């Protein structure tokens, strides 16, 4: 969690441009997933592409890769990451 005051809000969970405005988290309930990656999220823009993030607590996030999982120019609606296996969302 970032210790900063953003317009009077002090509970900033994620503050990394260009990802902070649309971080779309979900819980990965598959039993083989490590606890340190229990929470997953996608975030990004058309320009950056979509990146995958992981967290063990839903507060402290890390990029899962230095490369975009979905390339620049592609920006699906939020929720697409849940598409194939609704039970994982």
Coordinates of C-alpha atoms in Angstrom, one line a residue:
X1 CA 0.0 0.0 0.0
X2 CA 1.4 3.4 -0.9
X3 CA 1.8 5.9 1.8
X4 CA 0.6 9.0 0.0
X5 CA -2.2 11.5 0.0
X6 CA -4.1 11.5 -3.3
X7 CA -6.9 14.0 -3.2
X8 CA -7.5 13.3 0.5
X9 CA -7.4 9.5 0.0
X10 CA -4.7 7.8 1.9
X11 CA -5.4 4.1 1.2
X12 CA -3.8 3.9 -2.2
X13 CA -3.3 0.2 -3.0
X14 CA -1.6 0.5 -6.4
X15 CA 0.2 3.5 -7.8
X16 CA 2.2 2.5 -10.8
X17 CA 1.4 4.2 -14.1
X18 CA -0.1 3.2 -16.5
X19 CA -1.6 0.4 -14.5
X20 CA -3.2 2.1 -11.5
X21 CA -6.4 3.4 -13.2
X22 CA -7.7 0.0 -14.3
X23 CA -6.2 -2.8 -12.1
X24 CA -8.8 -5.6 -12.4
X25 CA -8.1 -8.1 -9.7
X26 CA -9.6 -11.6 -9.1
X27 CA -8.9 -14.6 -6.9
X28 CA -7.3 -17.6 -8.5
X29 CA -8.9 -20.6 -6.6
X30 CA -7.0 -23.4 -8.3
X31 CA -5.5 -25.6 -5.6
X32 CA -2.0 -25.7 -7.3
X33 CA -1.6 -21.9 -7.2
X34 CA 1.0 -20.8 -4.7
X35 CA -0.3 -18.6 -1.8
X36 CA 2.0 -15.8 -3.0
X37 CA 0.0 -15.7 -6.3
X38 CA -3.5 -16.3 -4.9
X39 CA -4.7 -12.9 -6.2
X40 CA -4.2 -12.0 -9.9
X41 CA -4.9 -8.9 -11.9
X42 CA -4.6 -7.4 -15.3
X43 CA -3.9 -3.8 -16.0
X44 CA -2.6 -1.5 -18.7
X45 CA -3.6 0.6 -21.7
X46 CA -3.8 0.3 -25.4
X47 CA -0.4 1.8 -25.6
X48 CA 1.3 -0.3 -23.0
X49 CA -0.6 -3.6 -23.5
X50 CA -2.1 -5.6 -20.6
X51 CA 0.2 -6.9 -17.9
X52 CA -0.5 -9.7 -15.4
X53 CA 0.1 -9.0 -11.7
X54 CA 0.1 -11.4 -8.7
X55 CA -0.3 -10.9 -5.0
X56 CA -0.4 -13.0 -1.9
X57 CA -2.6 -10.6 0.1
X58 CA -4.4 -8.4 -2.5
X59 CA -2.4 -5.3 -1.3
X60 CA 1.2 -5.9 -2.4
X61 CA 1.4 -6.5 -6.1
X62 CA 4.2 -7.7 -8.4
X63 CA 4.4 -7.9 -12.2
X64 CA 4.4 -11.6 -13.3
X65 CA 6.5 -10.7 -16.4
X66 CA 8.3 -7.8 -17.9
X67 CA 6.4 -8.3 -21.1
X68 CA 2.8 -7.5 -21.7
X69 CA 0.6 -10.6 -21.7
X70 CA -1.7 -8.9 -24.3
X71 CA 0.2 -6.7 -26.8
X72 CA -0.2 -3.0 -27.2
X73 CA -3.2 -2.1 -29.3
X74 CA -5.3 -4.8 -27.7
X75 CA -7.6 -3.7 -24.9
X76 CA -10.5 -6.1 -24.1
X77 CA -13.3 -5.2 -21.8
X78 CA -12.6 -5.9 -18.1
X79 CA -13.6 -9.4 -17.1
X80 CA -12.2 -11.1 -20.2
X81 CA -9.6 -12.8 -18.0
X82 CA -12.5 -14.7 -16.4
X83 CA -14.0 -15.8 -19.7
X84 CA -13.1 -19.5 -20.0
X85 CA -13.3 -20.7 -16.5
X86 CA -15.9 -18.7 -14.5
X87 CA -15.2 -20.9 -11.4
X88 CA -11.8 -19.3 -11.2
X89 CA -13.2 -15.7 -10.8

